[in-house]
Coordinates of C-alpha atoms in Angstrom, one line a residue:
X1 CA 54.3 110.0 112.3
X2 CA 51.8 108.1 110.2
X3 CA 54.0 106.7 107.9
X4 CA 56.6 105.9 111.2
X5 CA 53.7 103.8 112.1
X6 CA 52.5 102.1 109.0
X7 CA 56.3 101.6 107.7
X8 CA 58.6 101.6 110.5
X9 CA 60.9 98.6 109.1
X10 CA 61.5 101.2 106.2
X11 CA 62.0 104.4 108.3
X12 CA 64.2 102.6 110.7
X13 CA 66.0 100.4 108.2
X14 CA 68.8 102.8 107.0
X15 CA 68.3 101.6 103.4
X16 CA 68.7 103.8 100.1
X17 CA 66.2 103.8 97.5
X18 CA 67.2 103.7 93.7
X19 CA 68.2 107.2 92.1
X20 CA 69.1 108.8 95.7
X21 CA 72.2 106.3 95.8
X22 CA 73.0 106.5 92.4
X23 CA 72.4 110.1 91.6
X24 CA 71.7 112.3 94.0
X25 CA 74.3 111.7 97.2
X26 CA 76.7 111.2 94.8
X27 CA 76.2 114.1 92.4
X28 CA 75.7 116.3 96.0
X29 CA 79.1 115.0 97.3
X30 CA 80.8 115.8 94.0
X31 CA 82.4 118.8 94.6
X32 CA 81.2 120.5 91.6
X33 CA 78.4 123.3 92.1
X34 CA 76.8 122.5 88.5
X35 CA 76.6 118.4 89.1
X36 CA 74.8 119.6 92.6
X37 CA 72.3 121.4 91.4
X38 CA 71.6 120.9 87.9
X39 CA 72.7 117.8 87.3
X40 CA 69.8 115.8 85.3
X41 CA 68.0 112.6 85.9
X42 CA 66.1 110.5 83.5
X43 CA 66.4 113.7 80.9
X44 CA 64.9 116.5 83.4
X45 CA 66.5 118.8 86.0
X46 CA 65.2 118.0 89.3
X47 CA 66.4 121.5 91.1
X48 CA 64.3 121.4 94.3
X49 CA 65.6 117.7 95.0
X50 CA 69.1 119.1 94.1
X51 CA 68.7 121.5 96.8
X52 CA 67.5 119.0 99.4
X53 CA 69.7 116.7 98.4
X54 CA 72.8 119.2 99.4
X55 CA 71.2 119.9 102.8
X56 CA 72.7 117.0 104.7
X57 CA 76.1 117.3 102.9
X58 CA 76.1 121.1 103.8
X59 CA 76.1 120.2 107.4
X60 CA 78.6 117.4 106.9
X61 CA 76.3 114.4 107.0
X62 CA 78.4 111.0 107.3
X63 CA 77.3 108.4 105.0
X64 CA 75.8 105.9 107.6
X65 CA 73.2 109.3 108.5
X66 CA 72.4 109.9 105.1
X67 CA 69.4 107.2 104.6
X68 CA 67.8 108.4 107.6
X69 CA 68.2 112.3 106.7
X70 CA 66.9 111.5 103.4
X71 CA 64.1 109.7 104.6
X72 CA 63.1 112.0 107.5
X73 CA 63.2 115.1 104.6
X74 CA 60.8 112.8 102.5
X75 CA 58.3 112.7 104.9
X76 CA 58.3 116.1 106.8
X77 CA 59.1 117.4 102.9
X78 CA 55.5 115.4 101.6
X79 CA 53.5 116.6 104.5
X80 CA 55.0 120.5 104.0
X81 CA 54.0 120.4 99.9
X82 CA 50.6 119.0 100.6
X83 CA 50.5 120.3 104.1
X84 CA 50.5 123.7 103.1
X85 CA 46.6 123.5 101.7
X86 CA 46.2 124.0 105.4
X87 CA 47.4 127.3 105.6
X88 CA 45.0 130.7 106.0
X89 CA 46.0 131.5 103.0
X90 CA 43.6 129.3 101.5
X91 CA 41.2 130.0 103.4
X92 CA 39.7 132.3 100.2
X93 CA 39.0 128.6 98.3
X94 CA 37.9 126.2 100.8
X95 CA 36.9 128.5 104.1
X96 CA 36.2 125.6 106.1
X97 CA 39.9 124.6 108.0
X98 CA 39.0 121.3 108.7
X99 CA 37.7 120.4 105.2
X100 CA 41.1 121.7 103.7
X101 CA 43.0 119.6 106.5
X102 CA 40.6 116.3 105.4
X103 CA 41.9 117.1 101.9
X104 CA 45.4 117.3 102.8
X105 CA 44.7 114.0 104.9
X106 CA 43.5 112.1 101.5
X107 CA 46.4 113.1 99.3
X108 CA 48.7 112.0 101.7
X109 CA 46.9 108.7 103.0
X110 CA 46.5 106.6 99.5
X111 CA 50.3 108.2 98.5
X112 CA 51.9 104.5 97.4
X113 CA 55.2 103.7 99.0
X114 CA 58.2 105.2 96.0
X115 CA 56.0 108.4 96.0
X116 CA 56.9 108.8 99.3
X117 CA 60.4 107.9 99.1
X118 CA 63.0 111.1 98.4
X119 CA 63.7 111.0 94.9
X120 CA 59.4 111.1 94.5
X121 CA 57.8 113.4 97.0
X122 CA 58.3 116.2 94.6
X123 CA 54.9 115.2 92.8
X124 CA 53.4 116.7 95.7
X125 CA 54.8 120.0 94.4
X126 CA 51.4 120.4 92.5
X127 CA 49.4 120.8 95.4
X128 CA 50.8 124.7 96.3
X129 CA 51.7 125.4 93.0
X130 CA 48.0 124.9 91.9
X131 CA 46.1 126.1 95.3
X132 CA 48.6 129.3 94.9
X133 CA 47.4 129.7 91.3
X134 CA 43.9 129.4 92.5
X135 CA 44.3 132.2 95.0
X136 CA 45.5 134.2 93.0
X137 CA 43.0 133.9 90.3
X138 CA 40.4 134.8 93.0
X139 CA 41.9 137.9 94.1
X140 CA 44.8 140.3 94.0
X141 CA 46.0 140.1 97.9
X142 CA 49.9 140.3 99.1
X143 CA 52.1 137.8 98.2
X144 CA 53.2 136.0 100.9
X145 CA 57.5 135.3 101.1
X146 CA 56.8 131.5 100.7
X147 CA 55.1 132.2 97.4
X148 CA 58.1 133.0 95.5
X149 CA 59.5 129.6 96.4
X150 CA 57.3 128.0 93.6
X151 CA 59.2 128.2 90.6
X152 CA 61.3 126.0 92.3
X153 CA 58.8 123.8 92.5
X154 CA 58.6 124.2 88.7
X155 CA 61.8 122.6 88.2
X156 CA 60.8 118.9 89.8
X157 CA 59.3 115.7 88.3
X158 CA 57.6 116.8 84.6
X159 CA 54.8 115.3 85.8
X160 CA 54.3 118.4 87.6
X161 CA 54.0 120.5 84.7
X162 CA 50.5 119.7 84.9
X163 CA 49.8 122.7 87.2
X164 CA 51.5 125.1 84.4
X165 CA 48.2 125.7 82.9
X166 CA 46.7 126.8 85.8
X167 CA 49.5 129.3 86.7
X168 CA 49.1 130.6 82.8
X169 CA 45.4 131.1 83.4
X170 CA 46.0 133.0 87.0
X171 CA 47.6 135.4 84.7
X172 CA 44.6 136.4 83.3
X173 CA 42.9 137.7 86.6
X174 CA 45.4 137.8 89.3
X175 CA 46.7 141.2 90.4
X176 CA 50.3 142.5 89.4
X177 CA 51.8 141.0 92.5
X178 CA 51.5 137.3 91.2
X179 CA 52.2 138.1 88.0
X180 CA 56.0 138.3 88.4
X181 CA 56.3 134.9 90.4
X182 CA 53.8 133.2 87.9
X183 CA 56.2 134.5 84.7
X184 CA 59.0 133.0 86.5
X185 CA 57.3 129.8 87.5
X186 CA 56.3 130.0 83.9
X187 CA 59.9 130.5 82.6
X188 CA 61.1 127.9 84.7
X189 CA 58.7 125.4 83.4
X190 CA 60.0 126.5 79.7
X191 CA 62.9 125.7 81.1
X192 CA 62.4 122.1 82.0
X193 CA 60.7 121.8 78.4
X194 CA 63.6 122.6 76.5
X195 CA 66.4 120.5 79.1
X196 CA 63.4 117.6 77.9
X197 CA 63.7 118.2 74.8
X198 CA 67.6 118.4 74.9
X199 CA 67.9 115.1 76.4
X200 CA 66.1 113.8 74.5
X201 CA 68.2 114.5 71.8
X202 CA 70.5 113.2 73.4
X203 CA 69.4 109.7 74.1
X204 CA 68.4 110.4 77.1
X205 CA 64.1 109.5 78.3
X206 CA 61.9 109.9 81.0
X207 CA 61.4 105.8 80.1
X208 CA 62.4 103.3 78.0
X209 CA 62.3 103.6 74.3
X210 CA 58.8 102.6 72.8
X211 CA 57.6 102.2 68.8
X212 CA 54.6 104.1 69.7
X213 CA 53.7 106.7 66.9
X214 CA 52.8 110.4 68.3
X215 CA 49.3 109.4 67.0
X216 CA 49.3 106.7 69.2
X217 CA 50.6 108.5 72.3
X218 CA 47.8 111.4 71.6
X219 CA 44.9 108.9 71.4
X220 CA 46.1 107.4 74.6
X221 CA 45.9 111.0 76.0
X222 CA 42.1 111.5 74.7
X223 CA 41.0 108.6 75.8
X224 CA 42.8 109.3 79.6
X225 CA 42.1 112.6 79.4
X226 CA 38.6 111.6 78.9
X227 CA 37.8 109.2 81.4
X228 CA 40.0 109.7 84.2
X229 CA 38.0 112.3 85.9
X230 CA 35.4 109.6 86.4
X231 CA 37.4 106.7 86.9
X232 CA 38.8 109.0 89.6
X233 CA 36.0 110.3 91.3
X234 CA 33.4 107.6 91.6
X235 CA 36.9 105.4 92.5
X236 CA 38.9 102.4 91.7
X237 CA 37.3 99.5 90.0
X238 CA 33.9 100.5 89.1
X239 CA 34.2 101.8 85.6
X240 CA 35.5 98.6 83.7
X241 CA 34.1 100.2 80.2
X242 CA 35.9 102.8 78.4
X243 CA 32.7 103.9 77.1
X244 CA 31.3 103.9 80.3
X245 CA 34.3 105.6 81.9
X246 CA 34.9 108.3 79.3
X247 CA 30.8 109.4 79.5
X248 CA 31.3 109.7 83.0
X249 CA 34.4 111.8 82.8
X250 CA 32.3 114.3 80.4
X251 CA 29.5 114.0 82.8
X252 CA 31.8 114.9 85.5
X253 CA 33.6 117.8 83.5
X254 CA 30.4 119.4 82.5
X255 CA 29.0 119.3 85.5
X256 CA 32.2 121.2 87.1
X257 CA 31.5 124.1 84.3
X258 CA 27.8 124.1 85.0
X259 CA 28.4 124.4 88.3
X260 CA 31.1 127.3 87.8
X261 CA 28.9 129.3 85.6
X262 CA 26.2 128.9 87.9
X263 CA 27.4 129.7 91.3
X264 CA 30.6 131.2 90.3
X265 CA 32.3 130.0 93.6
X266 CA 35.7 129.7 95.0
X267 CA 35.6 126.0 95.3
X268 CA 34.3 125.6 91.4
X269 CA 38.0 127.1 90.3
X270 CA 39.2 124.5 92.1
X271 CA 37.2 121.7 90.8
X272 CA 38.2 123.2 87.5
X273 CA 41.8 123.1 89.1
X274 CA 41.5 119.5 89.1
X275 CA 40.3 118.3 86.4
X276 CA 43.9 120.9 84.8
X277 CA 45.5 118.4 86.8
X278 CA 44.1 115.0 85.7
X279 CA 44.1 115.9 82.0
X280 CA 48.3 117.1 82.6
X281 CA 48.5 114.1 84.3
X282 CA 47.2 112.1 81.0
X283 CA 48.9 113.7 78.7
X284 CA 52.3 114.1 80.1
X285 CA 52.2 110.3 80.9
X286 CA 50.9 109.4 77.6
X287 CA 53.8 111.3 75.8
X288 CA 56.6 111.2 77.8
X289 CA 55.8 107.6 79.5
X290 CA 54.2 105.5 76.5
X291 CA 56.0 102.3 78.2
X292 CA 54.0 102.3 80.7
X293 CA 50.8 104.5 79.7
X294 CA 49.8 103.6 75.8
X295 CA 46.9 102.1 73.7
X296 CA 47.4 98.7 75.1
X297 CA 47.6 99.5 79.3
X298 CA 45.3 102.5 79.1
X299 CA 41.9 100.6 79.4
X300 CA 43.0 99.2 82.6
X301 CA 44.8 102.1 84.2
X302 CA 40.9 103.7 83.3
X303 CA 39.4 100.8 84.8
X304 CA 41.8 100.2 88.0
X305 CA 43.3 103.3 88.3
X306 CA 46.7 101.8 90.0
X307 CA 47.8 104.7 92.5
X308 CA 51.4 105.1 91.7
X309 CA 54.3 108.5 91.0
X310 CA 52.9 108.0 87.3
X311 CA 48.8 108.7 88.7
X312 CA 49.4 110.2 92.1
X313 CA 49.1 113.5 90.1
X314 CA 45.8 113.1 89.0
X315 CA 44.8 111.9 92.0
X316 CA 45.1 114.9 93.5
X317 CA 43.1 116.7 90.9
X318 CA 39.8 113.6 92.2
X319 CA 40.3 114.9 95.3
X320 CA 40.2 118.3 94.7
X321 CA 37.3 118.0 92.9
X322 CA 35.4 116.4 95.0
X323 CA 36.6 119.1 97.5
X324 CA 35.4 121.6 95.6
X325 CA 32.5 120.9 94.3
X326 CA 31.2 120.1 97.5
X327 CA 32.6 123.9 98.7
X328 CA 30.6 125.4 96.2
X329 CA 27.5 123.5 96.3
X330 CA 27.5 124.1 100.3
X331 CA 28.7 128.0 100.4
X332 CA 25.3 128.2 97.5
X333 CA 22.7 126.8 99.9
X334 CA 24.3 128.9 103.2
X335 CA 24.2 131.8 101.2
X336 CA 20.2 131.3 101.3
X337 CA 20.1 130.8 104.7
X338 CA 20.4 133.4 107.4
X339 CA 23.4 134.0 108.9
X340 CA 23.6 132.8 112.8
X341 CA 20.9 129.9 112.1
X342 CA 21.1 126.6 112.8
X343 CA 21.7 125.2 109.5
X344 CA 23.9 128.3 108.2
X345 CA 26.2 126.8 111.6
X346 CA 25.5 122.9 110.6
X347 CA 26.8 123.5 107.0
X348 CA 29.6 125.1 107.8
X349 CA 31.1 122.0 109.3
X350 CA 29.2 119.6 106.7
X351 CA 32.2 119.8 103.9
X352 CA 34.8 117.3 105.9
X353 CA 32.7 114.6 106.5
X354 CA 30.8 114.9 103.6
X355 CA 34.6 114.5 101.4
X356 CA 35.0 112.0 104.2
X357 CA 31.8 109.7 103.1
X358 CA 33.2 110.0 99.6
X359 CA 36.6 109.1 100.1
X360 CA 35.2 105.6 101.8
X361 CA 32.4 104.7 100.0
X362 CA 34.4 105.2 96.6
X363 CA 36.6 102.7 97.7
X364 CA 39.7 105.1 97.9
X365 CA 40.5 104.4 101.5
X366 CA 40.3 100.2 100.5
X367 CA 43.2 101.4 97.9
X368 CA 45.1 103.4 100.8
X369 CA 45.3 100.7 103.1
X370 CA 45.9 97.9 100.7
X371 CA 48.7 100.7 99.9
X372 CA 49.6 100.9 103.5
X373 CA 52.4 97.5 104.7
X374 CA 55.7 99.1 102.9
X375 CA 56.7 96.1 100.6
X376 CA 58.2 92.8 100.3
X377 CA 61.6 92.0 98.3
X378 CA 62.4 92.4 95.5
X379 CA 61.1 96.5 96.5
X380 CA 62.6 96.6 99.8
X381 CA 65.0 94.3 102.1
X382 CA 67.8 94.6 99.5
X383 CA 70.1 97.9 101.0
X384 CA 73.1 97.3 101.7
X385 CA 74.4 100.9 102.4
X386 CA 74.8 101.0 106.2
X387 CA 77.4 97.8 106.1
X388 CA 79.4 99.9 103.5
X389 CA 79.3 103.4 104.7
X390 CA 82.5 103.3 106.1
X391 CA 84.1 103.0 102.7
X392 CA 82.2 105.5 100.8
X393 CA 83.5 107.9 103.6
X394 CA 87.4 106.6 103.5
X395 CA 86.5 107.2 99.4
X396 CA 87.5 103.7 98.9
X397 CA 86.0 101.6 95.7
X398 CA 83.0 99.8 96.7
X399 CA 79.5 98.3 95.1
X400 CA 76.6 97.1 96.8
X401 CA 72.8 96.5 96.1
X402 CA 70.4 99.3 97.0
X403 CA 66.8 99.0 96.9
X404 CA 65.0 97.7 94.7
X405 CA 66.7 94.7 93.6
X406 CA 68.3 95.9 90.3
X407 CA 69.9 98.9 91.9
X408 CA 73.5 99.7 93.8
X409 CA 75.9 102.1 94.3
X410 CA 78.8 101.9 92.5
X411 CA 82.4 103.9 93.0
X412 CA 85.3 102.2 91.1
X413 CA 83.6 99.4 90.0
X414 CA 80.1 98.2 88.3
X415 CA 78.0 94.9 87.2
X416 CA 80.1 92.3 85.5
X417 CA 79.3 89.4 83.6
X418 CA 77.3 87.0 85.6
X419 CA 74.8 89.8 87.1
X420 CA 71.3 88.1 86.2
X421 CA 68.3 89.1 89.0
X422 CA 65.1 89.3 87.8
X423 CA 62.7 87.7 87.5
X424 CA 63.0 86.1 90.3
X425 CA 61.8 84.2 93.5
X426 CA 62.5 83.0 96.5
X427 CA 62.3 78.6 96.8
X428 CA 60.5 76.5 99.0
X429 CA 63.2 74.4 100.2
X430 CA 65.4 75.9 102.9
X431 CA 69.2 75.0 101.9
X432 CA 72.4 75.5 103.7
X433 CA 74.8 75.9 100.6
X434 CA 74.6 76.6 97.0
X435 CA 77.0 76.0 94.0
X436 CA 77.2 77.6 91.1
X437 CA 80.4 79.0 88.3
X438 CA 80.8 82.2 87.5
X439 CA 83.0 83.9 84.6
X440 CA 86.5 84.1 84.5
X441 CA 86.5 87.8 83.3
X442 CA 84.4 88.4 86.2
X443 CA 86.1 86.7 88.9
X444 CA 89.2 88.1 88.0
X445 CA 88.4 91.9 88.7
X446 CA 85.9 90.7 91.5
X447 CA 85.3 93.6 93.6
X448 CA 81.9 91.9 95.5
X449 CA 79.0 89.6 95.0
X450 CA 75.6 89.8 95.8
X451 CA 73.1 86.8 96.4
X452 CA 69.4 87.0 97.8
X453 CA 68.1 84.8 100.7
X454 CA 65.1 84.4 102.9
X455 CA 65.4 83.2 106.5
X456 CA 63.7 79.8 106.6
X457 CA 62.0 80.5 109.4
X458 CA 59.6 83.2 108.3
X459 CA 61.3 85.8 111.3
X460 CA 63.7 88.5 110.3
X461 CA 67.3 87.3 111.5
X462 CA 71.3 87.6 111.3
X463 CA 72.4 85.2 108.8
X464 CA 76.3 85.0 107.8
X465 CA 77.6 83.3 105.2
X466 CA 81.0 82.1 103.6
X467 CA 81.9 81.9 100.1
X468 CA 85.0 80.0 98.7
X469 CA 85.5 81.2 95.3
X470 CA 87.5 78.4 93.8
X471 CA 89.8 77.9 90.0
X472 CA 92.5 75.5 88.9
X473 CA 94.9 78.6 88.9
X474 CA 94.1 80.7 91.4
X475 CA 93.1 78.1 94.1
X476 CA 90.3 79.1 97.0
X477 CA 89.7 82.2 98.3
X478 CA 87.2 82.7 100.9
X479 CA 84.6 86.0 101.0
X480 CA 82.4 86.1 103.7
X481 CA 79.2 88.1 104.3
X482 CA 76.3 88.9 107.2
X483 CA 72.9 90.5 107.1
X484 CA 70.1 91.1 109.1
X485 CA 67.5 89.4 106.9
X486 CA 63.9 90.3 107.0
X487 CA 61.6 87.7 106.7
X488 CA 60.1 88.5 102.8
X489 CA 64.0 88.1 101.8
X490 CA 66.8 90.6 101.1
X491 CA 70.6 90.6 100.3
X492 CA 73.7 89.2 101.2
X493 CA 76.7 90.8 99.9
X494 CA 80.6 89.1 99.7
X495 CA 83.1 92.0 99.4
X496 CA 86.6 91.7 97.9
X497 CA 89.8 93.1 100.1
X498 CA 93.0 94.1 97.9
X499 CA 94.2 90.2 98.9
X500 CA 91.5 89.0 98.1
X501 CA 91.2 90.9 94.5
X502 CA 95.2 89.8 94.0
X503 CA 94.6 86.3 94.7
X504 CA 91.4 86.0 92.1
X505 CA 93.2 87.9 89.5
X506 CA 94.8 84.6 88.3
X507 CA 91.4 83.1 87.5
X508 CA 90.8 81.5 84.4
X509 CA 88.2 79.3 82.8
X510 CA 84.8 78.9 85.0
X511 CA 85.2 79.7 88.5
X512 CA 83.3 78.1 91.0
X513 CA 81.8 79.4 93.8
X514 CA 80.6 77.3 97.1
X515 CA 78.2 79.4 99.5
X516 CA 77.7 78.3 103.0
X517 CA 75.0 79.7 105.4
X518 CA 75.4 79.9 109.1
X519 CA 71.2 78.8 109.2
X520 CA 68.8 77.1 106.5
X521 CA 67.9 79.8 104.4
X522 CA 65.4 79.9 101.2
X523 CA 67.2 81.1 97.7
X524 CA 66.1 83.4 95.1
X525 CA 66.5 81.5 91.9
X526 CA 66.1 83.2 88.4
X527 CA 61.9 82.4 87.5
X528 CA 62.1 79.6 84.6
X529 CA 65.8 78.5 86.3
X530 CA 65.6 76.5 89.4
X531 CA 69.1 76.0 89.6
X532 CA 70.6 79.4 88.7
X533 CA 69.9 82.0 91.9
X534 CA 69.8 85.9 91.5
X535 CA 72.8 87.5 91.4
X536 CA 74.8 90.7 90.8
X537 CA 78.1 90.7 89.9
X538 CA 80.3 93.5 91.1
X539 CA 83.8 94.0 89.0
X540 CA 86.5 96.6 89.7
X541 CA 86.9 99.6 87.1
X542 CA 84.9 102.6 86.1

């Protein structure tokens, strides 16, 4: 409901989002049982969002549905994972309901936008896999059915690997019944290990390619691993040193061990829990993501801490920190009261809006509304799945942009020659037509073009547009195109027919190509190119 609030032109927008239209719908419409379910993305095998993915598709989900089932599962799957804190169950960590609820509350409130999205909410898989750990280190009780639904969990995002160490160290002091489901979860997270380290071999990385050195990778892991639990907890922006930073981060650590050695309570193995968390966090970023997390961006992701898929993990381990910490330290003072007085009462309560105060004055809930507005082209605005549905059910060929801008669907066809969309941005000057030439090669097999525009009006609107696609042999042929437009900008998309393909297939030389809008509009041209606008360009074969 929140997030239906704070992001209803995304909920209600029908629009697919990167990997779930290029991987997962169409490995779960496949046909083969393997590509459903262990079918890998980026190097990993992402079982649990296999499994969700195959839901719709099991109850014969047409393709128009499918952005709004995908969506509805991210948000009621998010608020299960880290709703589940919530339960009695873990009760034995936090007692207090409404403190667990406040944490639950956090997690989910400074979330950024693509961690929310399908192919992301799976990071929140850490939060039962590492509360269940935490049980279960605390005492040997009956295993719930839902607990053996966390290896699953195990075979996600690698990110969430992070909460392995804390199911190893369960094993240590939980009772026999979690020790089968923690040696599977433990098994399944060798598992994901070794389909890494396959793909890797094979070419295939969590990111891009870097010429970082394994020394590098493990110093940008010390020094995150070092200063990250106080970058974290005393919040965004305030630790600008790494010096600074990483004697915080030991200043928080050791006073997380002190306090676990000294009042051995349940909410001190969860601190502990947390800081597992934020250091797997560091170091599975730093090894298996050194484009984005390495010796040169390091210092500021210490200093800003940008709340993202690639952080939201050790987020989660700030916040249960915090959490517990404050547990412990209030469970050690009610212990010396008596029990029935009006302070042993008053402290009972006290955790929520004490994690509360925290959570504002460290400037995490600034970050979670700046976080809040779902965002602007070239993110969002550039779907164009509902307009095509109808094709990918008839099975016909068909491409089309998908958010963000750089994505699309593809069956029978993929980007030609011509495609060049980013950087980019939107001009000042509305404009009613545009020229430019593309390719022969290209317009030859065209199978559908894709431009970006920006009503000039500042309103979301309908906008329709022609475009004559013109050579010396082939003559005109005429595409045309409409989309509702939000006001930040999206797509317009020209799609070929079989006439249309037969006529263009003559081309030769540069083609030009005339486009004519129905209103003034603002054009995305390439940044550093003021006459060139963003384009993808869409030609038949596989």
């Amino acid at each position: 409901m929140f997030v239906m609030i704070a992001q209803p032109q995304w909920v209600f927008s029908g629009a697919m989002w990167a990997e779930t239209a290029t991987n997962y719908y169409p490995n779960s419409v496949s046909g083969s049982p393997w590509s459903a379910l262990f079918a890998t993305d980026a190097g990993y095998s992402p079982v649990f969002l296999r499994i969700l993915a195959l839901l719709p598709v099991a109850f014969g989900t047409s393709a128009t549905a499918i952005p709004y089932v995908y969506t509805a599962i991210a948000l009621l799957g998010a608020a299960v994972l880290v709703g589940s804190f919530c339960l009695p169950w873990f009760r034995l960590i936090i007692a207090s309901d409404a403190t667990r609820l406040v944490v639950v509350a956090l997690i989910l409130f400074v979330a950024d936008f693509s961690t929310r999205t399908f192919i992301n909410i799976s990071y929140f898989a850490v939060v039962p896999i590492a509360a269940c750990a935490v049980s279960a280190a605390l005492a040997d009780r009956p295993v719930p059915w839902w607990m053996f639904l966390l290896p699953i969990l195990a075979l996600t995002k690698p990110t969430v690997l992070a909460a392995i160490p804390l199911v190893v160290l369960a094993l240590l002091f939980a009772g026999r019944r979690f020790r089968v489901i923690g040696v599977i979860i433990i098994a399944a997270a060798f598992a994901q290990v070794a389909q890494l380290a396959v793909s890797s071999l094979s070419g295939y990385a969590l990111g891009p390619s870097t010429d970082w050195t394994t020394v590098d990778k493990a110093i940008t892991a010390a020094k995150a691993g070092a200063a990250l639990p106080g970058s974290l907890v005393l919040g965004p922006g305030h630790l600008t040193s790494f010096v600074v930073a990483a004697m915080c981060g030991i200043l928080v650590a050791g006073g997380v061990v002190a306090l676990l050695i000294l009042t051995r309570r349940p909410g001190t193995v969860l601190a502990v829990a947390g800081l597992v968390l934020i250091v797997g966090n560091a170091a599975i970023s730093a090894f298996g993501l050194s484009f984005w997390w390495n010796r040169g961006t390091v210092d500021s992701v210490i200093s800003d801490v940008p709340i993202s898929r690639q952080t939201i993990v050790a987020y989660i381990g700030a916040v249960f920190v915090v959490a517990g910490v404050v547990s412990a330290l209030l469970d050690s003072v009610r212990d010396r009261l008596e029990a029935g007085s009006t302070w042993y009462r008053v402290l009972a309560v006290l955790g929520a809006p004490i994690v509360l105060v925290w959570f504002v004055t460290s400037g995490w809930y600034a970050r979670g509304i700046e976080l809040l507005p779902a965002p602007a082209w070239p993110t969002t605005g550039n779907s164009a799945w509902e307009s095509h549905a109808d094709q990918i059910d008839r099975g016909e060929p068909v491409c089309f942009p998908v958010d963000p801008v750089g994505w699309g669907y593809t069956r029978g066809c993929h980007l030609g020659d011509g495609s060049a969309y980013s950087p980019a941005v939107f001009s000042e000057t509305p404009v009613s037509e545009i020229e430019f030439t593309l390719p022969a090669a290209s317009a030859a097999r065209l199978a559908a073009l894709t431009v970006y525009a920006a009503p000039a009006g500042g309103t979301t609107g309908s906008v329709t547009a022609s475009a004559d696609i013109q050579s010396a042999r082939a003559g005109s042929t005429i595409l045309t195109a409409t989309s509702d437009l939000p006001a930040d900008g999206g797509s317009l998309t020209f799609t070929t027919s079989p006439a249309a393909r037969a006529a263009l297939g003559a081309s030769e030389g540069l083609v030009s190509v005339h486009v004519t809008f129905g209103v003034p509009v603002r054009i995305a041209y390439l940044t550093g190119e003021p006459t060139q606008p963003a384009m993808m360009v869409w030609v038949m074969g596989d």
